[in-house]
Short mmCIF file of C-alpha atoms in Angstrom, two decimals:
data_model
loop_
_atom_site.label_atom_id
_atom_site.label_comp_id
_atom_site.label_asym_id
_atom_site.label_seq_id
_atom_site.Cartn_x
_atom_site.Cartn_y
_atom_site.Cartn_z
CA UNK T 512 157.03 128.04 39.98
CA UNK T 513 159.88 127.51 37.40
CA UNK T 514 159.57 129.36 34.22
CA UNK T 515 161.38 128.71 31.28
CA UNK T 516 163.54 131.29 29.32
CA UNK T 517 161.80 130.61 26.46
CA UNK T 518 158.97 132.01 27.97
CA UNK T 519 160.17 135.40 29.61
CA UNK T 520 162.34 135.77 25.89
CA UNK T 521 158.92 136.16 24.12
CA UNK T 522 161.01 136.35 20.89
CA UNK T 523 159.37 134.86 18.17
CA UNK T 524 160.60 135.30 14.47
CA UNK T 525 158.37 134.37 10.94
CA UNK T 526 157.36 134.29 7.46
CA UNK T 527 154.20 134.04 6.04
CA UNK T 528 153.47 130.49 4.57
CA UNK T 529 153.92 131.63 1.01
CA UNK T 530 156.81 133.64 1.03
CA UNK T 531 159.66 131.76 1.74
CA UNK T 532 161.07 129.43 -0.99
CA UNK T 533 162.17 126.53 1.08
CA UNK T 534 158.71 125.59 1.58
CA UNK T 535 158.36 122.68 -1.46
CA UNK T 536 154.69 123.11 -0.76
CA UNK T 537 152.87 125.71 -2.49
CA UNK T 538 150.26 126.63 -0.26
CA UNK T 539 148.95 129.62 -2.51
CA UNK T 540 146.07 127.83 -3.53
CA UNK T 541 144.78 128.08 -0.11
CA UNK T 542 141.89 130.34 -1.30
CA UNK T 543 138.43 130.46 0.61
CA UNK T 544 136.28 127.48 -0.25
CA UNK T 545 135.80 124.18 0.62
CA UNK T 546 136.62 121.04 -0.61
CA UNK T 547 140.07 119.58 -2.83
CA UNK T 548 142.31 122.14 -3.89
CA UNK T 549 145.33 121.70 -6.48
CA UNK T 550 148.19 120.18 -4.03
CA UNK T 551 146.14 118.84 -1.21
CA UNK T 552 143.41 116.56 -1.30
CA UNK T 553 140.54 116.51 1.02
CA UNK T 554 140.51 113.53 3.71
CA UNK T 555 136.79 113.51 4.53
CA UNK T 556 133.98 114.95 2.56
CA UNK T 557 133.80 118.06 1.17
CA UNK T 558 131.25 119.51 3.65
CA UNK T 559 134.15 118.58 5.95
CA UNK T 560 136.42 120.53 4.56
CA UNK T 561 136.27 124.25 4.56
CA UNK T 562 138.79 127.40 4.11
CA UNK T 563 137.95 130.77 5.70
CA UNK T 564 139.67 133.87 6.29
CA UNK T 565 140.78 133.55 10.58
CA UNK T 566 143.24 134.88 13.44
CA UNK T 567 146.90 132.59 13.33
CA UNK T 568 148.81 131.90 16.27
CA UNK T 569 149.71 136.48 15.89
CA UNK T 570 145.95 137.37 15.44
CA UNK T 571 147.10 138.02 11.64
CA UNK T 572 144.31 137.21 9.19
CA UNK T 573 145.37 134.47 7.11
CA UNK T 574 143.77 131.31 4.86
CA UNK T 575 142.78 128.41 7.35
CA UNK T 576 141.90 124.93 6.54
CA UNK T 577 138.58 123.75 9.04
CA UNK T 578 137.86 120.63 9.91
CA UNK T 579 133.97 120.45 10.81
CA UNK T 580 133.25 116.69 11.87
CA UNK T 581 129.79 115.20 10.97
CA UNK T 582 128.46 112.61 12.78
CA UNK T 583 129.66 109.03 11.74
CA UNK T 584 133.20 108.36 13.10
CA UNK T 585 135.33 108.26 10.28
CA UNK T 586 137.41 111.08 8.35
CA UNK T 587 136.42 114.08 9.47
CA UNK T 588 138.46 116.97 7.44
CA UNK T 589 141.84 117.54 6.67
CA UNK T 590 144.30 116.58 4.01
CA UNK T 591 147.10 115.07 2.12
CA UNK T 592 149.36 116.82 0.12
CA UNK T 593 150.59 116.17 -3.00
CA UNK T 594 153.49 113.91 -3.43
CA UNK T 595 156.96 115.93 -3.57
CA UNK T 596 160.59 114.92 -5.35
CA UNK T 597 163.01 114.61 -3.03
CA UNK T 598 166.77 113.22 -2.36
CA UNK T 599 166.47 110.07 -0.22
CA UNK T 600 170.56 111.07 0.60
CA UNK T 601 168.64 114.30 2.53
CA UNK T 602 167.33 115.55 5.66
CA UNK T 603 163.83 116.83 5.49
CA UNK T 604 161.81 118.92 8.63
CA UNK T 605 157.91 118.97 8.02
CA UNK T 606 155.24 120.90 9.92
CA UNK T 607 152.28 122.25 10.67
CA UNK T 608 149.80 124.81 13.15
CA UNK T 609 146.75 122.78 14.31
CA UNK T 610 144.38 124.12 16.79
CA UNK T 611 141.65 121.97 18.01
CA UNK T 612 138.43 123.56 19.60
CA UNK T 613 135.19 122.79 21.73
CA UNK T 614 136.06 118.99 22.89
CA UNK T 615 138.68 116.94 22.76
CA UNK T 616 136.53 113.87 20.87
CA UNK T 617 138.15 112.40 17.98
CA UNK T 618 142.11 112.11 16.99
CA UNK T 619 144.59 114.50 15.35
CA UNK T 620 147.08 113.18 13.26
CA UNK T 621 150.39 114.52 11.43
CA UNK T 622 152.44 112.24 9.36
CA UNK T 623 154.17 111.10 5.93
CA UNK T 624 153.74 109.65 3.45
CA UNK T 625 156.38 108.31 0.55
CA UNK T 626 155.06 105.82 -2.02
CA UNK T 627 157.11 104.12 -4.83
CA UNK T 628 156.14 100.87 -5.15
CA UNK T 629 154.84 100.47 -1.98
CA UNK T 630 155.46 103.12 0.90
CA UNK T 631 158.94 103.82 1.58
CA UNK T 632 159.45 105.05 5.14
CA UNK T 633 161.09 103.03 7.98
CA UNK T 634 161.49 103.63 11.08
CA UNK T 635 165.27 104.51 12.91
CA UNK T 636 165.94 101.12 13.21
CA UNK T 637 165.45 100.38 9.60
CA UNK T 638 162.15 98.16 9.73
CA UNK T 639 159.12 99.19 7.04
CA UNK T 640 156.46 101.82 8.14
CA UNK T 641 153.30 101.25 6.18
CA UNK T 642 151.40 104.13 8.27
CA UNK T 643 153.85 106.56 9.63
CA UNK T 644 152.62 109.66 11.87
CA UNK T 645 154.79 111.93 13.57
CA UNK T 646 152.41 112.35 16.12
CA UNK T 647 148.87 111.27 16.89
CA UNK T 648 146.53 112.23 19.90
CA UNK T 649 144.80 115.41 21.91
CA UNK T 650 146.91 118.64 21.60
CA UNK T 651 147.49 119.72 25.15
CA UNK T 652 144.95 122.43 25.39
CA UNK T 653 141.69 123.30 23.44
CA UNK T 654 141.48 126.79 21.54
CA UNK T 655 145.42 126.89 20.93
CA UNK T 656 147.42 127.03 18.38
CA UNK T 657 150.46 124.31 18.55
CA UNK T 658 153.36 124.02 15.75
CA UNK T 659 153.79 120.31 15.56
CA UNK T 660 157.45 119.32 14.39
CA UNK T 661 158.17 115.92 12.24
CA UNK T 662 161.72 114.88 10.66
CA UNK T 663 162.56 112.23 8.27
CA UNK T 664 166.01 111.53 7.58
CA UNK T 665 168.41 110.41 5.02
CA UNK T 666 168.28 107.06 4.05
CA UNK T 667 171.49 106.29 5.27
CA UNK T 668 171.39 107.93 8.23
CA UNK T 669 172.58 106.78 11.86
CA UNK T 670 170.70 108.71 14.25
CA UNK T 671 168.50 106.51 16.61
CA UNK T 672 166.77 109.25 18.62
CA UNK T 673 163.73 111.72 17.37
CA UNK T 674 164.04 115.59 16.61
CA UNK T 675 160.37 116.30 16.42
CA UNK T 676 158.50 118.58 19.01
CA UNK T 677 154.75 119.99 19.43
CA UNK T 678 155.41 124.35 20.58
CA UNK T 679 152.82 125.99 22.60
CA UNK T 680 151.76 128.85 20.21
CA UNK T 681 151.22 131.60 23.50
CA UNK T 682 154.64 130.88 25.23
CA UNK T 683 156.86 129.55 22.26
CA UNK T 684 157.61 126.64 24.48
CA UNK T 685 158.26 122.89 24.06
CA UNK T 686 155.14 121.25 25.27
CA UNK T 687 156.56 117.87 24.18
CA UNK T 688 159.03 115.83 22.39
CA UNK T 689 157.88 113.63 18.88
CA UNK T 690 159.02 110.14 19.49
CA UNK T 691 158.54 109.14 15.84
CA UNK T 692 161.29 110.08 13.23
CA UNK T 693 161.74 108.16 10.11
CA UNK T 694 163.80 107.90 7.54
CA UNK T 695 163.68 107.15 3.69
CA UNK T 696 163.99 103.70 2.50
CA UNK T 697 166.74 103.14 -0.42
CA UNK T 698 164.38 103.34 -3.35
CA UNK T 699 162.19 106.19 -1.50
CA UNK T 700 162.45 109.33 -4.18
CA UNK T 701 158.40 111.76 -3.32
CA UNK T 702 157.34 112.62 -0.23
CA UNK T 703 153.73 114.13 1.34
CA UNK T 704 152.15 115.94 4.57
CA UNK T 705 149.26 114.61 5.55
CA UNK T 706 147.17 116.15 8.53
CA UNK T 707 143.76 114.93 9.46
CA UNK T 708 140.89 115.01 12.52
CA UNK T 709 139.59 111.88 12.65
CA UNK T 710 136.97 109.52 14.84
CA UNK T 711 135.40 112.45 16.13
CA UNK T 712 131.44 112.37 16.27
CA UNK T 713 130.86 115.83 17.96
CA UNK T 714 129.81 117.99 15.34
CA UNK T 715 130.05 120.88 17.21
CA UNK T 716 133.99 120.60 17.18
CA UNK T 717 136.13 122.18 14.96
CA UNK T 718 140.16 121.52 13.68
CA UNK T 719 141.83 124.31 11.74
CA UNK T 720 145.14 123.88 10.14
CA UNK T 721 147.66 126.55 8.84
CA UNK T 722 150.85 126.78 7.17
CA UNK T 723 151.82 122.90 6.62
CA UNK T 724 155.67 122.75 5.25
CA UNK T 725 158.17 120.59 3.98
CA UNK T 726 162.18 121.88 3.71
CA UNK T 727 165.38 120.30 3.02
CA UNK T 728 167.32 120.64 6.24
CA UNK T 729 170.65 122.17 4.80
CA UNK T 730 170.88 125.25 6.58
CA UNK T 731 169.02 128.04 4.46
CA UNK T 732 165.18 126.55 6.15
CA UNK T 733 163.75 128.40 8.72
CA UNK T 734 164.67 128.10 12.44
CA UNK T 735 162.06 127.03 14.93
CA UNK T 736 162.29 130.67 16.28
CA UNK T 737 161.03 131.76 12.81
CA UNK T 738 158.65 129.48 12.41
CA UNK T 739 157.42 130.25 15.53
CA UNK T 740 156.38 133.83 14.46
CA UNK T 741 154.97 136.50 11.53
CA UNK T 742 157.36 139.02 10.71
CA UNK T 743 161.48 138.88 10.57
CA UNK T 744 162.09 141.64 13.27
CA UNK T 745 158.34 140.94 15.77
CA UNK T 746 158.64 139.73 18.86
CA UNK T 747 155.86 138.44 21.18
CA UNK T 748 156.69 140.03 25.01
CA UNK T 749 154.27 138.57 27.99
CA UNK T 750 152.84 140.66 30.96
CA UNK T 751 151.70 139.37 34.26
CA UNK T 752 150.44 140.56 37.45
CA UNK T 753 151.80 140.63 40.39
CA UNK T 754 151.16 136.46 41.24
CA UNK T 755 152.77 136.20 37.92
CA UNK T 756 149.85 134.98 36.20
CA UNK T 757 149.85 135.66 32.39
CA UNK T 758 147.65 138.41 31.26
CA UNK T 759 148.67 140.06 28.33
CA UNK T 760 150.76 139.27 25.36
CA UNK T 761 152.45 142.37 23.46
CA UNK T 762 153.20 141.98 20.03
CA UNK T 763 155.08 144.30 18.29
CA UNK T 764 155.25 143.78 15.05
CA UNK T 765 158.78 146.20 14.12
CA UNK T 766 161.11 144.94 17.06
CA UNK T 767 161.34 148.48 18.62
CA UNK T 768 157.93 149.84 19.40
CA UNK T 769 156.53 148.46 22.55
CA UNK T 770 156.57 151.06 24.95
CA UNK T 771 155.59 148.76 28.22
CA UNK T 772 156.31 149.76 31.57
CA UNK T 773 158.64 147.95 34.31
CA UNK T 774 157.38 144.36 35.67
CA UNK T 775 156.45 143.87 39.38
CA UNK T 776 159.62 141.99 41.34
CA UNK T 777 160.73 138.51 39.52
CA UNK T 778 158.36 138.31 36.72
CA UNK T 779 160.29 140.38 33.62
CA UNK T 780 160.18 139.55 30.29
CA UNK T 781 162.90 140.74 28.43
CA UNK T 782 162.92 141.43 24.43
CA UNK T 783 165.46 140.34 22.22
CA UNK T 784 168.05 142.54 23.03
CA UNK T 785 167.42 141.51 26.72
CA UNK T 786 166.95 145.54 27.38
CA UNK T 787 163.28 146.00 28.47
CA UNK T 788 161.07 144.37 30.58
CA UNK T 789 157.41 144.31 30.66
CA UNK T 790 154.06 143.82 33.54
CA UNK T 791 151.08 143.60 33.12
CA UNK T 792 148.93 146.65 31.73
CA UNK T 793 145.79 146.21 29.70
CA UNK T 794 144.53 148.71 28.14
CA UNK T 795 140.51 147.79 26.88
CA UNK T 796 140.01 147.87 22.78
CA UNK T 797 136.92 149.54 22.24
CA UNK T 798 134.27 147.98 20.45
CA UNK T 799 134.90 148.61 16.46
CA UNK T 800 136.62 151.54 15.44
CA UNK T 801 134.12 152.74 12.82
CA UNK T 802 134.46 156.51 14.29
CA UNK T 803 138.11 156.16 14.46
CA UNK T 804 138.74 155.25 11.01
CA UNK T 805 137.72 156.61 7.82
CA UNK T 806 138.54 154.92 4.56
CA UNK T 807 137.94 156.29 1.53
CA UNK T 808 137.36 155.25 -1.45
CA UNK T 809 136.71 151.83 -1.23
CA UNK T 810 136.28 150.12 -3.36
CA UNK T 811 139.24 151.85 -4.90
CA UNK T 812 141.14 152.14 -8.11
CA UNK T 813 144.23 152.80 -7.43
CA UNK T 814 144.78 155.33 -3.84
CA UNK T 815 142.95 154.68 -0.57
CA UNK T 816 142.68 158.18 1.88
CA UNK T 817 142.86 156.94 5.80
CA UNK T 818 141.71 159.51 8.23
CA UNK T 819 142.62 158.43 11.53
CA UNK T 820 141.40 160.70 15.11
CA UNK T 821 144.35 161.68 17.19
CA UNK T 822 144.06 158.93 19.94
CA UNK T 823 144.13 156.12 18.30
CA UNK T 824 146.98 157.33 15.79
CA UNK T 825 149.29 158.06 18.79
CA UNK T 826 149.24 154.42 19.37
CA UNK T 827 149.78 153.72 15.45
CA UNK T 828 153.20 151.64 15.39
CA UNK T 829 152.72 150.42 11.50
CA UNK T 830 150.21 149.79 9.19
CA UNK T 831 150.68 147.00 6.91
CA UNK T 832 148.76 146.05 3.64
CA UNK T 833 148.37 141.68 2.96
CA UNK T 834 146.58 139.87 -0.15
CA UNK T 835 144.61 137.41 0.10
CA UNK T 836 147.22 134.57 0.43
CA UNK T 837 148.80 136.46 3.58
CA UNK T 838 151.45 138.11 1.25
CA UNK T 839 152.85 141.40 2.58
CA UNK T 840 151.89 143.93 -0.54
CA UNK T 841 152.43 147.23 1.23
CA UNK T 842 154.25 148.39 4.12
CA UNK T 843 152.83 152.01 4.85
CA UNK T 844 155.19 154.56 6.66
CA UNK T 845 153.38 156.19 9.97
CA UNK T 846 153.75 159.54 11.66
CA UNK T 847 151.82 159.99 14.51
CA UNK T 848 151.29 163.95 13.55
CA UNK T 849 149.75 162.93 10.19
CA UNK T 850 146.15 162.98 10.03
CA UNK T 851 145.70 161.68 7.12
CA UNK T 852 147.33 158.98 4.76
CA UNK T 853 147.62 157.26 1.25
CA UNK T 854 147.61 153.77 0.41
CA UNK T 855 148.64 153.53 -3.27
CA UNK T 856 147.28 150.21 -4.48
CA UNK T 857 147.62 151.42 -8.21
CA UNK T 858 150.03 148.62 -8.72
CA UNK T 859 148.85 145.53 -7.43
CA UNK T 860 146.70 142.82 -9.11
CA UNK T 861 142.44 143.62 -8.46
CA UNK T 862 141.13 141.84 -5.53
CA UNK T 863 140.87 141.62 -1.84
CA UNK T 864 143.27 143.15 0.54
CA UNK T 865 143.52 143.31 4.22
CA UNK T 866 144.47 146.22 6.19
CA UNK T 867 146.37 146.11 9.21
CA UNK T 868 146.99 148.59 12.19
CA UNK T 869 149.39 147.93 15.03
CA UNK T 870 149.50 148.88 18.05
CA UNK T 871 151.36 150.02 20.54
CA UNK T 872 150.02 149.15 23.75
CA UNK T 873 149.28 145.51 23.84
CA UNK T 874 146.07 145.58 22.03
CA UNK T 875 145.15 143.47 19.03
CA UNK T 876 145.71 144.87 15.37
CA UNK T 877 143.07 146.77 13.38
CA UNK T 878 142.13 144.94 10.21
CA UNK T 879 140.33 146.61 7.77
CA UNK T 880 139.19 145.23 4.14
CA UNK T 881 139.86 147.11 0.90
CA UNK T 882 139.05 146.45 -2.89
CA UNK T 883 140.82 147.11 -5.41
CA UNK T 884 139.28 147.44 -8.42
#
């Protein structure tokens, strides 16, 4: 079975959906709720319409927008973002995660929108557009995250063949190509994402939707290897057994602490230096880790102690601190001799924080909540 180098590379780079200015979205106001919120506007009812605290693509907690479909088969969550300025002489890449779960009934969509007198997005060939999508269908699996790719070009641009993509989540690959570019029209000067689950009458189902974002393509936006990721050194490595069936995926969030053992015989996955290989070892996560962690006080005014049993902090890699709007706050230095440590939160704005543990050894990070007063 061919595999692709993508896949035994594992290396996936990121930012958080808020931190990086070349996203002319401003996603901050992704705050748990449901319904409208300032820059994107509901498609669907509000009841359709939800944001909740969930796992990305990583297993970091972030902000997700859920779709929950109600019966009749019309809009059934999503949105559309606010309308942008842009440079119709300019290149712009948008995207967005979308995983879909439970059936496949209904249609995803991911498109454009430009509007000035009418809508001003053509195709390649230069004929109108009144309803552009990128891409429209079933993702390829259920229960996956995909990053789904769109670009509209310049107005005066001469390309005739399509950019866009849809990446597998797991493996990093290209699961398909986007047939659909576009390009501005001459008088074309906003632009908005729009993402939606339509037509779908199962009410059991369930669309989420993370990170949507527009950029300029002029060299400073992310790559698709950054996008594709969480933190700017992580990398994603994959174990398999020995009839090289996936079975494990190791994150590690700092770049150098995976300690992973040699693969069986032609299945390696190599990290980003191309140094180390990995197979398939998985170790079991208990249960909670309620004994294994004590946190104290919480809620908290300022410092937070962390008592952590020996075991578990021999794994410890790095323990990382996130707001509510999946914002790196605090990036807490580990020793795996130190019993105990402090988490100074004396600075920071009160509210709701999330606390993360990595590990070492393939298993998923700890997240624990903390208030700050």
């Amino acid at each position: 079975m061919k595999i692709s180098k993508f896949l035994w590379a594992g290396l996936l780079f990121a930012h958080f959906q808020t931190t990086h200015a070349q996203n002319l979205l401003d996603t901050s106001t992704w705050i748990v709720g449901s319904g409208s919120v300032i820059g994107f506007n509901q498609n669907g009812t509000t009841t359709e319409n939800i944001r909740e605290y969930g796992l990305n693509h990583v297993g970091e907690h972030v902000i997700l927008w859920k779709a929950v479909p109600d019966a009749s088969s019309n809009a059934d969550g999503g949105w559309n973002s606010n309308y942008i300025s842009i440079d119709k002489t300019k290149k712009y890449r948008l995207s967005v995660w979308i995983k879909k779960t439970n059936s496949n009934d209904g249609t995803t969509y991911f498109g454009c929108y430009s509007n000035n007198n009418g809508n001003q997005i053509q195709r390649l060939d230069g004929t109108n557009h009144s309803n552009p999508y990128f891409w429209y269908g079933d993702l390829p699996k259920l229960d996956r995250w995909y990053l789904l790719v769109g670009f509209l070009h310049e107005n005066n641009t001469s390309v005739t063949t399509s950019e866009g993509a849809v990446y597998d989540g797991v493996t990093g690959e290209l699961t398909s190509s986007i047939h659909r570019d576009y390009k501005f029209s001459n008088m074309a000067n906003n632009l908005a994402l729009r993402s939606y689950l339509y037509y779908d009458t199962n009410t059991v189902d369930r669309q989420y939707f993370y990170a949507p974002r527009i950029e300029e393509v002029n060299g400073s936006e992310l790559s698709i290897n950054e996008l594709l990721s969480l933190h700017s050194n992580s990398e994603l490595r994959f174990a398999y057994d020995h009839s090289g069936s996936q079975k494990q995926r190791f994150y590690c969030p700092d770049g150098t602490s995976c300690n992973v053992p040699t693969p069986p015989t032609g299945k390696s996955g190599k990290d980003k230096h191309e140094a180390e290989d990995v197979r398939v070892e998985v170790v079991e996560q208990p249960a909670d880790y309620d004994g294994q962690i004590i946190m104290h006080p919480n809620p908290t005014k300022d410092l937070v102690h962390i008592k952590i049993n020996t075991a578990l902090r021999k794994k410890m890699t790095s323990i990382k601190v996130y707001n509510i709007n999946a914002s790196l706050v605090k990036d807490v230095k580990v020793n795996s001799s130190n019993q105990n440590l402090d988490v100074d939160l004396a600075n920071v704005p009160s509210g709701l924080y999330f606390l993360h543990i990595h590990l070492n050894d393939g298993s998923p990070s700890i997240t624990k909540r903390i208030i700050k007063e």
